[in-house]
């Protein structure tokens, strides 16, 4: 006998072991599959349940075999089973049927089902085998995808993607509104379609940054709409990276900033207008005070002559009163002139060495003369102190502060002046016991034309004395400030450097 020949019994053993091997292989596949593999009778009774089905639905094989498949079908989907069984009975397959099944813990599991009929040797359908794939991840990804798509579609910003060669690959509705081209017109076209020619080099710069994986943020530029309009935009461009991390394109978000720009331009225009008006006002103050000064000087002169000519008592009194008013008027006009000089940057100091104590004494004498009911006392720690500065301007400051101390202290009769020599400066204080200034107003009193109106309705003034005083002291590189308490009084301090 041929040594390669086999006996009949040997052959049947071999074919048996082949069938066993096949069976074993199938069992291994079913046991290790990631998809749930379940078989059931045509009546819906579960006949097998693999480990993936256990993981997917939470029931063990022992719990499910012999049970009806409706165990894992949500009540509102029971009709599906009738449809599936109907198909299977006719010997048909049901493929990639997306549905939802119920896990043991009540969770709904989105699955893709493929069901095939189980046919016996006689060709009769005796049951169904179903393979269920969990598609939760895919569904989440799909949901995310559709949320993103909805955001892109409803965005007010133009969202455009393009390849690294600049070919437009997506174009949202806002891009249509902003640039006037619809999606069909631009897909596949080069992005230079919306770039003004003189800005082409911007695109090279953006692409070079993006292809290195970098972002371009809030880049303000202009783009060209279909009708030739230039649209001012703020552009942010990010690289589009594929799953292996390679940059394959760029997505750009463009925000139309025309409105923002026009608000900004309007603000600038209003600012310019206000500045122009302010300059005109300063110019007017300067001109008016200059024009007033000349006739005032001659009125003063004539009044002086008149005072020597008038002999009767009443006449003398009237001339004296007129001279007093003209003096006030002249002081006011001089202050206004000074303000306009400050604004024009033309207020100049004529500096020299002078004795600050003497200047203080002169000012006190002047004010005591016209306010003889006030006791203005000087508390000086020194007998003489030479400093460098403009004595007339410093005297102007002292007179301003002293005049205020008197004007804003009705019903009192005492003012104290302090003079002390500090390390590098001389410090002067003028204290009154008058109406005082509320703390929240103190920061404004050195501002031009500022007056604490409610506090002194009976005292007239323009609100420029302290502004001028501050300017003069700052020009001397000194400091000026006030300490005050309403109803108690104020002390105005200023310093002047010794060198
Ligand atoms: P004017 O006295 O002409 O109003 P000033 O610039 O000299 O202008 O003063 C600004 C404001 O500061 C005054 O209107 C007044 O309300 C307040 N002020 C100045 N000095 C005193 C003071 N010694 N006591 C109380 N308030 C004062």
PDB file of N, CA, C and O in Angstrom, residues 114-160:
ATOM      1  N   UNK A 114     -25.425  44.290  12.938  1.00  0.00           N
ATOM      2  CA  UNK A 114     -25.494  43.513  11.684  1.00  0.00           C
ATOM      3  C   UNK A 114     -26.058  42.160  12.078  1.00  0.00           C
ATOM      4  O   UNK A 114     -25.544  41.509  12.994  1.00  0.00           O
ATOM      5  N   UNK A 115     -27.145  41.764  11.442  1.00  0.00           N
ATOM      6  CA  UNK A 115     -27.810  40.524  11.840  1.00  0.00           C
ATOM      7  C   UNK A 115     -27.899  39.581  10.633  1.00  0.00           C
ATOM      8  O   UNK A 115     -28.276  39.995   9.530  1.00  0.00           O
ATOM      9  N   UNK A 116     -27.519  38.317  10.874  1.00  0.00           N
ATOM     10  CA  UNK A 116     -27.596  37.319   9.776  1.00  0.00           C
ATOM     11  C   UNK A 116     -28.462  36.154  10.236  1.00  0.00           C
ATOM     12  O   UNK A 116     -28.471  35.794  11.416  1.00  0.00           O
ATOM     13  N   UNK A 117     -29.164  35.531   9.302  1.00  0.00           N
ATOM     14  CA  UNK A 117     -29.954  34.352   9.674  1.00  0.00           C
ATOM     15  C   UNK A 117     -29.031  33.154   9.979  1.00  0.00           C
ATOM     16  O   UNK A 117     -27.959  33.033   9.393  1.00  0.00           O
ATOM     17  N   UNK A 118     -29.447  32.275  10.926  1.00  0.00           N
ATOM     18  CA  UNK A 118     -28.727  31.016  11.166  1.00  0.00           C
ATOM     19  C   UNK A 118     -29.561  29.929  10.469  1.00  0.00           C
ATOM     20  O   UNK A 118     -30.773  29.822  10.726  1.00  0.00           O
ATOM     21  N   UNK A 119     -28.895  29.228   9.593  1.00  0.00           N
ATOM     22  CA  UNK A 119     -29.624  28.265   8.752  1.00  0.00           C
ATOM     23  C   UNK A 119     -29.159  26.848   9.105  1.00  0.00           C
ATOM     24  O   UNK A 119     -27.955  26.614   9.253  1.00  0.00           O
ATOM     25  N   UNK A 120     -30.119  25.932   9.261  1.00  0.00           N
ATOM     26  CA  UNK A 120     -29.706  24.554   9.600  1.00  0.00           C
ATOM     27  C   UNK A 120     -29.334  23.808   8.317  1.00  0.00           C
ATOM     28  O   UNK A 120     -29.363  24.384   7.227  1.00  0.00           O
ATOM     29  N   UNK A 121     -28.972  22.518   8.491  1.00  0.00           N
ATOM     30  CA  UNK A 121     -28.490  21.751   7.336  1.00  0.00           C
ATOM     31  C   UNK A 121     -29.496  21.652   6.211  1.00  0.00           C
ATOM     32  O   UNK A 121     -29.146  21.563   5.045  1.00  0.00           O
ATOM     33  N   UNK A 122     -30.773  21.773   6.624  1.00  0.00           N
ATOM     34  CA  UNK A 122     -31.815  21.633   5.590  1.00  0.00           C
ATOM     35  C   UNK A 122     -32.121  22.987   4.934  1.00  0.00           C
ATOM     36  O   UNK A 122     -33.006  23.105   4.114  1.00  0.00           O
ATOM     37  N   UNK A 123     -31.407  23.976   5.338  1.00  0.00           N
ATOM     38  CA  UNK A 123     -31.611  25.289   4.718  1.00  0.00           C
ATOM     39  C   UNK A 123     -32.724  26.082   5.365  1.00  0.00           C
ATOM     40  O   UNK A 123     -33.205  27.076   4.801  1.00  0.00           O
ATOM     41  N   UNK A 124     -33.150  25.656   6.539  1.00  0.00           N
ATOM     42  CA  UNK A 124     -34.244  26.379   7.202  1.00  0.00           C
ATOM     43  C   UNK A 124     -33.650  27.372   8.210  1.00  0.00           C
ATOM     44  O   UNK A 124     -32.701  27.048   8.928  1.00  0.00           O
ATOM     45  N   UNK A 125     -34.244  28.551   8.216  1.00  0.00           N
ATOM     46  CA  UNK A 125     -33.766  29.583   9.161  1.00  0.00           C
ATOM     47  C   UNK A 125     -34.240  29.208  10.549  1.00  0.00           C
ATOM     48  O   UNK A 125     -35.434  29.053  10.786  1.00  0.00           O
ATOM     49  N   UNK A 126     -33.269  29.032  11.468  1.00  0.00           N
ATOM     50  CA  UNK A 126     -33.669  28.622  12.817  1.00  0.00           C
ATOM     51  C   UNK A 126     -33.349  29.684  13.859  1.00  0.00           C
ATOM     52  O   UNK A 126     -33.705  29.561  15.027  1.00  0.00           O
ATOM     53  N   UNK A 127     -32.675  30.708  13.460  1.00  0.00           N
ATOM     54  CA  UNK A 127     -32.359  31.747  14.439  1.00  0.00           C
ATOM     55  C   UNK A 127     -31.621  32.892  13.776  1.00  0.00           C
ATOM     56  O   UNK A 127     -31.567  32.957  12.539  1.00  0.00           O
ATOM     57  N   UNK A 128     -31.059  33.769  14.616  1.00  0.00           N
ATOM     58  CA  UNK A 128     -30.334  34.926  14.083  1.00  0.00           C
ATOM     59  C   UNK A 128     -29.080  35.152  14.909  1.00  0.00           C
ATOM     60  O   UNK A 128     -29.075  34.915  16.115  1.00  0.00           O
ATOM     61  N   UNK A 129     -28.012  35.544  14.216  1.00  0.00           N
ATOM     62  CA  UNK A 129     -26.821  35.935  14.987  1.00  0.00           C
ATOM     63  C   UNK A 129     -26.633  37.432  14.756  1.00  0.00           C
ATOM     64  O   UNK A 129     -26.730  37.910  13.628  1.00  0.00           O
ATOM     65  N   UNK A 130     -26.401  38.144  15.861  1.00  0.00           N
ATOM     66  CA  UNK A 130     -26.237  39.595  15.675  1.00  0.00           C
ATOM     67  C   UNK A 130     -24.875  40.040  16.187  1.00  0.00           C
ATOM     68  O   UNK A 130     -24.391  39.558  17.216  1.00  0.00           O
ATOM     69  N   UNK A 131     -24.300  40.928  15.419  1.00  0.00           N
ATOM     70  CA  UNK A 131     -23.024  41.530  15.850  1.00  0.00           C
ATOM     71  C   UNK A 131     -23.332  43.000  16.134  1.00  0.00           C
ATOM     72  O   UNK A 131     -23.861  43.711  15.275  1.00  0.00           O
ATOM     73  N   UNK A 132     -23.037  43.391  17.373  1.00  0.00           N
ATOM     74  CA  UNK A 132     -23.330  44.791  17.754  1.00  0.00           C
ATOM     75  C   UNK A 132     -22.033  45.523  18.042  1.00  0.00           C
ATOM     76  O   UNK A 132     -21.209  45.046  18.811  1.00  0.00           O
ATOM     77  N   UNK A 133     -21.845  46.651  17.378  1.00  0.00           N
ATOM     78  CA  UNK A 133     -20.640  47.480  17.630  1.00  0.00           C
ATOM     79  C   UNK A 133     -21.054  48.742  18.385  1.00  0.00           C
ATOM     80  O   UNK A 133     -21.976  49.449  17.968  1.00  0.00           O
ATOM     81  N   UNK A 134     -20.327  48.981  19.478  1.00  0.00           N
ATOM     82  CA  UNK A 134     -20.614  50.186  20.269  1.00  0.00           C
ATOM     83  C   UNK A 134     -20.132  51.418  19.492  1.00  0.00           C
ATOM     84  O   UNK A 134     -18.965  51.523  19.138  1.00  0.00           O
ATOM     85  N   UNK A 135     -21.058  52.321  19.213  1.00  0.00           N
ATOM     86  CA  UNK A 135     -20.654  53.503  18.407  1.00  0.00           C
ATOM     87  C   UNK A 135     -20.734  54.793  19.231  1.00  0.00           C
ATOM     88  O   UNK A 135     -20.853  55.888  18.672  1.00  0.00           O
ATOM     89  N   UNK A 136     -20.659  54.662  20.593  1.00  0.00           N
ATOM     90  CA  UNK A 136     -20.709  55.885  21.424  1.00  0.00           C
ATOM     91  C   UNK A 136     -19.632  56.870  20.995  1.00  0.00           C
ATOM     92  O   UNK A 136     -19.909  58.057  20.810  1.00  0.00           O
ATOM     93  N   UNK A 137     -18.367  56.368  20.844  1.00  0.00           N
ATOM     94  CA  UNK A 137     -17.266  57.276  20.519  1.00  0.00           C
ATOM     95  C   UNK A 137     -17.529  57.987  19.202  1.00  0.00           C
ATOM     96  O   UNK A 137     -17.335  59.191  19.072  1.00  0.00           O
ATOM     97  N   UNK A 138     -18.007  57.172  18.235  1.00  0.00           N
ATOM     98  CA  UNK A 138     -18.261  57.763  16.923  1.00  0.00           C
ATOM     99  C   UNK A 138     -19.359  58.802  17.029  1.00  0.00           C
ATOM    100  O   UNK A 138     -19.290  59.873  16.439  1.00  0.00           O
ATOM    101  N   UNK A 139     -20.376  58.473  17.869  1.00  0.00           N
ATOM    102  CA  UNK A 139     -21.491  59.418  18.015  1.00  0.00           C
ATOM    103  C   UNK A 139     -21.043  60.708  18.668  1.00  0.00           C
ATOM    104  O   UNK A 139     -21.411  61.794  18.245  1.00  0.00           O
ATOM    105  N   UNK A 140     -20.185  60.542  19.726  1.00  0.00           N
ATOM    106  CA  UNK A 140     -19.677  61.751  20.397  1.00  0.00           C
ATOM    107  C   UNK A 140     -18.904  62.594  19.387  1.00  0.00           C
ATOM    108  O   UNK A 140     -19.084  63.802  19.284  1.00  0.00           O
ATOM    109  N   UNK A 141     -18.052  61.888  18.596  1.00  0.00           N
ATOM    110  CA  UNK A 141     -17.263  62.614  17.594  1.00  0.00           C
ATOM    111  C   UNK A 141     -18.188  63.300  16.599  1.00  0.00           C
ATOM    112  O   UNK A 141     -17.986  64.466  16.236  1.00  0.00           O
ATOM    113  N   UNK A 142     -19.268  62.587  16.193  1.00  0.00           N
ATOM    114  CA  UNK A 142     -20.216  63.184  15.241  1.00  0.00           C
ATOM    115  C   UNK A 142     -20.906  64.391  15.842  1.00  0.00           C
ATOM    116  O   UNK A 142     -21.090  65.409  15.183  1.00  0.00           O
ATOM    117  N   UNK A 143     -21.296  64.232  17.146  1.00  0.00           N
ATOM    118  CA  UNK A 143     -21.975  65.354  17.798  1.00  0.00           C
ATOM    119  C   UNK A 143     -21.050  66.562  17.853  1.00  0.00           C
ATOM    120  O   UNK A 143     -21.435  67.680  17.542  1.00  0.00           O
ATOM    121  N   UNK A 144     -19.798  66.268  18.256  1.00  0.00           N
ATOM    122  CA  UNK A 144     -18.818  67.360  18.341  1.00  0.00           C
ATOM    123  C   UNK A 144     -18.683  68.041  16.992  1.00  0.00           C
ATOM    124  O   UNK A 144     -18.667  69.256  16.876  1.00  0.00           O
ATOM    125  N   UNK A 145     -18.597  67.184  15.970  1.00  0.00           N
ATOM    126  CA  UNK A 145     -18.442  67.674  14.617  1.00  0.00           C
ATOM    127  C   UNK A 145     -19.604  68.590  14.244  1.00  0.00           C
ATOM    128  O   UNK A 145     -19.407  69.664  13.683  1.00  0.00           O
ATOM    129  N   UNK A 146     -20.847  68.133  14.613  1.00  0.00           N
ATOM    130  CA  UNK A 146     -21.979  68.961  14.196  1.00  0.00           C
ATOM    131  C   UNK A 146     -22.078  70.229  15.030  1.00  0.00           C
ATOM    132  O   UNK A 146     -22.507  71.267  14.524  1.00  0.00           O
ATOM    133  N   UNK A 147     -21.626  70.168  16.316  1.00  0.00           N
ATOM    134  CA  UNK A 147     -21.614  71.404  17.114  1.00  0.00           C
ATOM    135  C   UNK A 147     -20.641  72.393  16.477  1.00  0.00           C
ATOM    136  O   UNK A 147     -20.953  73.562  16.263  1.00  0.00           O
ATOM    137  N   UNK A 148     -19.452  71.850  16.122  1.00  0.00           N
ATOM    138  CA  UNK A 148     -18.456  72.728  15.497  1.00  0.00           C
ATOM    139  C   UNK A 148     -18.983  73.325  14.197  1.00  0.00           C
ATOM    140  O   UNK A 148     -18.826  74.514  13.936  1.00  0.00           O
ATOM    141  N   UNK A 149     -19.642  72.465  13.418  1.00  0.00           N
ATOM    142  CA  UNK A 149     -20.179  72.939  12.139  1.00  0.00           C
ATOM    143  C   UNK A 149     -21.211  74.035  12.383  1.00  0.00           C
ATOM    144  O   UNK A 149     -21.241  75.046  11.668  1.00  0.00           O
ATOM    145  N   UNK A 150     -22.052  73.856  13.437  1.00  0.00           N
ATOM    146  CA  UNK A 150     -23.074  74.860  13.737  1.00  0.00           C
ATOM    147  C   UNK A 150     -22.417  76.166  14.174  1.00  0.00           C
ATOM    148  O   UNK A 150     -22.860  77.250  13.780  1.00  0.00           O
ATOM    149  N   UNK A 151     -21.337  76.044  14.958  1.00  0.00           N
ATOM    150  CA  UNK A 151     -20.639  77.268  15.415  1.00  0.00           C
ATOM    151  C   UNK A 151     -20.080  78.015  14.204  1.00  0.00           C
ATOM    152  O   UNK A 151     -20.253  79.210  14.054  1.00  0.00           O
ATOM    153  N   UNK A 152     -19.424  77.248  13.340  1.00  0.00           N
ATOM    154  CA  UNK A 152     -18.819  77.874  12.157  1.00  0.00           C
ATOM    155  C   UNK A 152     -19.913  78.538  11.309  1.00  0.00           C
ATOM    156  O   UNK A 152     -19.765  79.668  10.855  1.00  0.00           O
ATOM    157  N   UNK A 153     -21.056  77.824  11.173  1.00  0.00           N
ATOM    158  CA  UNK A 153     -22.121  78.346  10.316  1.00  0.00           C
ATOM    159  C   UNK A 153     -22.754  79.594  10.909  1.00  0.00           C
ATOM    160  O   UNK A 153     -23.143  80.506  10.188  1.00  0.00           O
ATOM    161  N   UNK A 154     -22.863  79.645  12.245  1.00  0.00           N
ATOM    162  CA  UNK A 154     -23.593  80.773  12.827  1.00  0.00           C
ATOM    163  C   UNK A 154     -22.657  81.893  13.300  1.00  0.00           C
ATOM    164  O   UNK A 154     -23.121  82.908  13.794  1.00  0.00           O
ATOM    165  N   UNK A 155     -21.347  81.696  13.136  1.00  0.00           N
ATOM    166  CA  UNK A 155     -20.402  82.704  13.625  1.00  0.00           C
ATOM    167  C   UNK A 155     -20.592  84.047  12.903  1.00  0.00           C
ATOM    168  O   UNK A 155     -20.934  84.084  11.726  1.00  0.00           O
ATOM    169  N   UNK A 156     -20.333  85.124  13.634  1.00  0.00           N
ATOM    170  CA  UNK A 156     -20.345  86.446  13.007  1.00  0.00           C
ATOM    171  C   UNK A 156     -18.999  86.744  12.364  1.00  0.00           C
ATOM    172  O   UNK A 156     -18.858  87.688  11.596  1.00  0.00           O
ATOM    173  N   UNK A 157     -18.010  85.952  12.751  1.00  0.00           N
ATOM    174  CA  UNK A 157     -16.681  86.129  12.171  1.00  0.00           C
ATOM    175  C   UNK A 157     -16.560  85.244  10.937  1.00  0.00           C
ATOM    176  O   UNK A 157     -17.101  84.137  10.917  1.00  0.00           O
ATOM    177  N   UNK A 158     -15.843  85.738   9.959  1.00  0.00           N
ATOM    178  CA  UNK A 158     -15.604  84.910   8.779  1.00  0.00           C
ATOM    179  C   UNK A 158     -14.614  83.826   9.174  1.00  0.00           C
ATOM    180  O   UNK A 158     -13.595  84.113   9.789  1.00  0.00           O
ATOM    181  N   UNK A 159     -14.957  82.558   8.883  1.00  0.00           N
ATOM    182  CA  UNK A 159     -14.033  81.454   9.175  1.00  0.00           C
ATOM    183  C   UNK A 159     -13.720  80.757   7.860  1.00  0.00           C
ATOM    184  O   UNK A 159     -14.613  80.277   7.164  1.00  0.00           O
ATOM    185  N   UNK A 160     -12.451  80.797   7.509  1.00  0.00           N
ATOM    186  CA  UNK A 160     -12.031  80.305   6.189  1.00  0.00           C
ATOM    187  C   UNK A 160     -10.872  79.339   6.400  1.00  0.00           C
ATOM    188  O   UNK A 160     -10.007  79.597   7.224  1.00  0.00           O
TER     189      UNK A 160
END
